[in-house]
Amino acid sequence: MPLHATPVAVVHPPALELELMLSVEIMFHLLRPPLSHLLNFGFHCLQMFLSERICIRPMNCHKVPGLRDLLMRALEVKIADLVGKIVGIYFSASWCGPCQRFTPTFVEAYKELYAKGDFEAVFVSTDKDEESFKEYFAKMPWLAIPFSDSTTRRRLNDLFKVRGIPHLVLLGGNGKLLSNGGVALIKEYGVEAYPFSPEKLNEIKEEEEAARRNQSLSTLLVTQSRDFLISNDGNKVLVSEIQGKMVALYFCFSAIKHCQEFTSKLVEMYKELKDKEEKFEVVLISLDNDEQSYKEILKSIPFLPCHSRIRYLARYFELRRIPTLVIIGSDGKTVNSNVAELVEEHGIQAYPFTPEKLEEIAEIERKRLESLTLESLLVSGERDFSLGKMA
């Protein structure tokens, strides 16, 4: 069955999860018994790689003709070196759009995970030719099954029932499956999900519940690895610097025309509030998948882009539609879960979006409707008649 590009990992039925949790040693003997005496790792899951070595990419050597292949042969890594580590098996390909978008995210997470000393990732390519594999692999800092070892690549695809890419399988140091949905974990939690155990994921959920009870700007925007935002001119802005201000979290997708129109109105309101020296900031939470589109929108807006926790924030605020503009008060609490329509209709008049202000706007609207007469509704300019039916 051919692979298809899908933005998320495939969720498999419980029966498969149970199958994968079986001793990998048993699976290994079924797959290739003669090799077992060469890879005496007990129950370690990496035996399923079916070869003694995998390649590691020499940094930047692809720029020197011939040097990269030479160094790759010299820098092979024994599978034994991965024993006891958490290993991510990454199924991906250069032709896959969702893969191209996810790989940079995984690279950033990998740098921090690798620094912990007990994490490694292995690329299993589904590219159509070796040249494509080499070009794509050159963007990755981790290991790979050699493209020439098509037997191993095919068996890994079959073993984990990979039906869509990108697909990331996470294996624990004890040889057991941690997750068959690593792509979603990295997207939603990043490094915070480490070591990807059920206990850690439960801990994260409990922390999220606690964060809801004790919400602040920090609990929303600060992670273990990042306590700042980066402005569109490249400067770091500490989250602590915007605490005490009213902050709007703007969820948008630039490809949608409605978002484009709303962004213009929001920029206009933002500038007016800045001119009035109001303590107000907008944090952009872009849902764009295309990096170029994302960069283009940043050039034209004065907002602070949020580069992490995007999926977390979308889930936290139960995002149902876009554009969505969540208002966080100076105390870090949610003032309003979506004022996008209010901004579209009333602009700066809706500021500061408090219940009192919204009631004031509603009262004005009620009085306007009460003042309407049949004449004001039907008469327009010199036309003071309506059309009737012919007798």
CSV table of N, CA and C in Angstrom, one decimal, residues 329-387:
chain,number,residue,atom,x,y,z
A,329,GLY,N,-6.5,39.7,30.3
A,329,GLY,CA,-6.4,41.0,31.1
A,329,GLY,C,-5.0,41.2,31.7
A,330,SER,N,-4.9,42.3,32.3
A,330,SER,CA,-3.6,42.7,33.0
A,330,SER,C,-3.2,41.7,34.1
A,331,ASP,N,-4.2,41.0,34.6
A,331,ASP,CA,-4.0,40.1,35.7
A,331,ASP,C,-3.7,38.7,35.2
A,332,GLY,N,-3.6,38.5,33.9
A,332,GLY,CA,-3.3,37.2,33.3
A,332,GLY,C,-4.6,36.3,33.1
A,333,LYS,N,-5.7,36.8,33.5
A,333,LYS,CA,-6.9,36.0,33.3
A,333,LYS,C,-7.6,36.3,32.0
A,334,THR,N,-8.4,35.4,31.5
A,334,THR,CA,-9.1,35.5,30.3
A,334,THR,C,-10.3,36.5,30.5
A,335,VAL,N,-10.3,37.6,29.7
A,335,VAL,CA,-11.4,38.6,29.8
A,335,VAL,C,-12.5,38.1,28.8
A,336,ASN,N,-12.1,37.7,27.6
A,336,ASN,CA,-13.1,37.3,26.6
A,336,ASN,C,-12.4,36.3,25.7
A,337,SER,N,-13.1,35.2,25.4
A,337,SER,CA,-12.6,34.1,24.6
A,337,SER,C,-12.5,34.4,23.1
A,338,ASN,N,-13.3,35.4,22.7
A,338,ASN,CA,-13.2,35.8,21.2
A,338,ASN,C,-13.9,37.1,21.0
A,339,VAL,N,-13.2,38.1,20.7
A,339,VAL,CA,-13.8,39.4,20.4
A,339,VAL,C,-13.6,39.8,18.9
A,340,ALA,N,-13.3,38.8,18.1
A,340,ALA,CA,-13.1,39.1,16.7
A,340,ALA,C,-14.2,39.9,16.0
A,341,GLU,N,-15.5,39.4,16.3
A,341,GLU,CA,-16.6,40.0,15.7
A,341,GLU,C,-16.8,41.4,16.2
A,342,LEU,N,-16.6,41.6,17.5
A,342,LEU,CA,-16.7,43.0,18.1
A,342,LEU,C,-15.7,43.9,17.5
A,343,VAL,N,-14.5,43.5,17.2
A,343,VAL,CA,-13.5,44.3,16.6
A,343,VAL,C,-13.9,44.7,15.2
A,344,GLU,N,-14.4,43.7,14.5
A,344,GLU,CA,-14.8,43.9,13.1
A,344,GLU,C,-16.0,45.0,13.0
A,345,GLU,N,-16.9,44.9,14.0
A,345,GLU,CA,-18.1,45.8,13.9
A,345,GLU,C,-17.8,47.1,14.6
A,346,HIS,N,-17.1,47.1,15.7
A,346,HIS,CA,-16.9,48.4,16.5
A,346,HIS,C,-15.5,48.9,16.6
A,347,GLY,N,-14.5,48.1,16.2
A,347,GLY,CA,-13.2,48.6,16.2
A,347,GLY,C,-12.7,49.0,17.6
A,348,ILE,N,-12.1,50.1,17.7
A,348,ILE,CA,-11.5,50.6,19.0
A,348,ILE,C,-12.6,50.9,20.0
A,349,GLN,N,-13.8,51.1,19.6
A,349,GLN,CA,-14.9,51.4,20.5
A,349,GLN,C,-15.2,50.2,21.4
A,350,ALA,N,-14.8,49.0,21.1
A,350,ALA,CA,-15.0,47.9,21.9
A,350,ALA,C,-14.0,47.7,23.0
A,351,TYR,N,-12.9,48.4,22.9
A,351,TYR,CA,-11.8,48.3,23.9
A,351,TYR,C,-12.3,48.9,25.2
A,352,PRO,N,-12.0,48.3,26.4
A,352,PRO,CA,-11.1,47.2,26.6
A,352,PRO,C,-11.7,45.8,26.7
A,353,PHE,N,-12.9,45.7,26.0
A,353,PHE,CA,-13.5,44.3,25.9
A,353,PHE,C,-14.0,43.7,27.2
A,354,THR,N,-14.1,44.5,28.2
A,354,THR,CA,-14.6,44.0,29.5
A,354,THR,C,-16.1,43.8,29.4
A,355,PRO,N,-16.7,43.0,30.4
A,355,PRO,CA,-18.2,42.8,30.4
A,355,PRO,C,-18.9,44.1,30.4
A,356,GLU,N,-18.4,45.1,31.2
A,356,GLU,CA,-19.1,46.4,31.3
A,356,GLU,C,-19.1,47.1,30.0
A,357,LYS,N,-17.9,47.0,29.2
A,357,LYS,CA,-17.9,47.7,27.9
A,357,LYS,C,-18.8,47.0,26.9
A,358,LEU,N,-18.9,45.7,27.0
A,358,LEU,CA,-19.7,45.0,26.0
A,358,LEU,C,-21.2,45.3,26.3
A,359,GLU,N,-21.5,45.5,27.6
A,359,GLU,CA,-22.9,45.8,28.0
A,359,GLU,C,-23.2,47.2,27.5
A,360,GLU,N,-22.2,48.1,27.6
A,360,GLU,CA,-22.4,49.5,27.1
A,360,GLU,C,-22.7,49.5,25.6
A,361,ILE,N,-21.9,48.7,24.8
A,361,ILE,CA,-22.1,48.6,23.4
A,361,ILE,C,-23.5,48.0,23.1
A,362,ALA,N,-23.9,46.9,23.8
A,362,ALA,CA,-25.2,46.3,23.6
A,362,ALA,C,-26.3,47.3,23.9
A,363,GLU,N,-26.2,48.1,24.9
A,363,GLU,CA,-27.2,49.1,25.2
A,363,GLU,C,-27.3,50.1,24.1
A,364,ILE,N,-26.2,50.6,23.5
A,364,ILE,CA,-26.2,51.5,22.4
A,364,ILE,C,-26.9,50.9,21.2
A,365,GLU,N,-26.6,49.6,21.0
A,365,GLU,CA,-27.3,48.9,19.9
A,365,GLU,C,-28.8,48.7,20.1
A,366,ARG,N,-29.2,48.5,21.3
A,366,ARG,CA,-30.6,48.3,21.6
A,366,ARG,C,-31.3,49.7,21.4
A,367,LYS,N,-30.7,50.8,21.8
A,367,LYS,CA,-31.3,52.1,21.6
A,367,LYS,C,-31.4,52.4,20.1
A,368,ARG,N,-30.4,52.0,19.3
A,368,ARG,CA,-30.4,52.2,17.9
A,368,ARG,C,-31.6,51.5,17.2
A,369,LEU,N,-31.7,50.2,17.7
A,369,LEU,CA,-32.8,49.4,17.1
A,369,LEU,C,-34.2,50.0,17.5
A,370,GLU,N,-34.3,50.5,18.7
A,370,GLU,CA,-35.6,51.0,19.2
A,370,GLU,C,-35.9,52.3,18.4
A,371,SER,N,-34.9,53.0,18.0
A,371,SER,CA,-35.2,54.3,17.3
A,371,SER,C,-35.6,54.1,15.8
A,372,LEU,N,-35.5,52.9,15.3
A,372,LEU,CA,-35.8,52.6,13.9
A,372,LEU,C,-37.3,52.7,13.7
A,373,THR,N,-37.7,53.3,12.6
A,373,THR,CA,-39.1,53.4,12.2
A,373,THR,C,-39.2,52.7,10.8
A,374,LEU,N,-40.5,52.5,10.5
A,374,LEU,CA,-40.7,51.9,9.2
A,374,LEU,C,-40.2,52.8,8.1
A,375,GLU,N,-40.4,54.1,8.3
A,375,GLU,CA,-39.9,55.0,7.3
A,375,GLU,C,-38.4,55.0,7.1
A,376,SER,N,-37.7,54.9,8.3
A,376,SER,CA,-36.2,54.9,8.2
A,376,SER,C,-35.7,53.7,7.6
A,377,LEU,N,-36.5,52.6,7.7
A,377,LEU,CA,-36.0,51.3,7.1
A,377,LEU,C,-36.3,51.3,5.6
A,378,LEU,N,-37.4,51.8,5.1
A,378,LEU,CA,-37.8,51.7,3.7
A,378,LEU,C,-37.6,52.9,2.8
A,379,VAL,N,-37.4,54.0,3.4
A,379,VAL,CA,-37.2,55.2,2.6
A,379,VAL,C,-35.7,55.4,2.4
A,380,SER,N,-35.3,55.6,1.1
A,380,SER,CA,-33.9,55.8,0.8
A,380,SER,C,-33.8,57.0,-0.2
A,381,GLY,N,-33.2,58.1,0.3
A,381,GLY,CA,-33.1,59.2,-0.6
A,381,GLY,C,-34.4,59.8,-1.1
A,382,GLU,N,-34.6,59.9,-2.4
A,382,GLU,CA,-35.9,60.4,-2.9
A,382,GLU,C,-36.9,59.3,-3.1
A,383,ARG,N,-36.5,58.0,-2.9
A,383,ARG,CA,-37.4,56.9,-3.1
A,383,ARG,C,-38.2,56.7,-1.8
A,384,ASP,N,-39.5,57.0,-1.8
A,384,ASP,CA,-40.3,56.9,-0.6
A,384,ASP,C,-41.5,56.0,-0.9
A,385,PHE,N,-41.3,55.0,-1.8
A,385,PHE,CA,-42.4,54.1,-2.1
A,385,PHE,C,-41.8,52.7,-2.3
A,386,SER,N,-42.7,51.7,-2.2
A,386,SER,CA,-42.3,50.3,-2.4
A,386,SER,C,-43.1,49.8,-3.6
A,387,LEU,N,-42.7,48.7,-4.2
A,387,LEU,CA,-43.3,48.1,-5.3
A,387,LEU,C,-44.4,47.1,-4.9
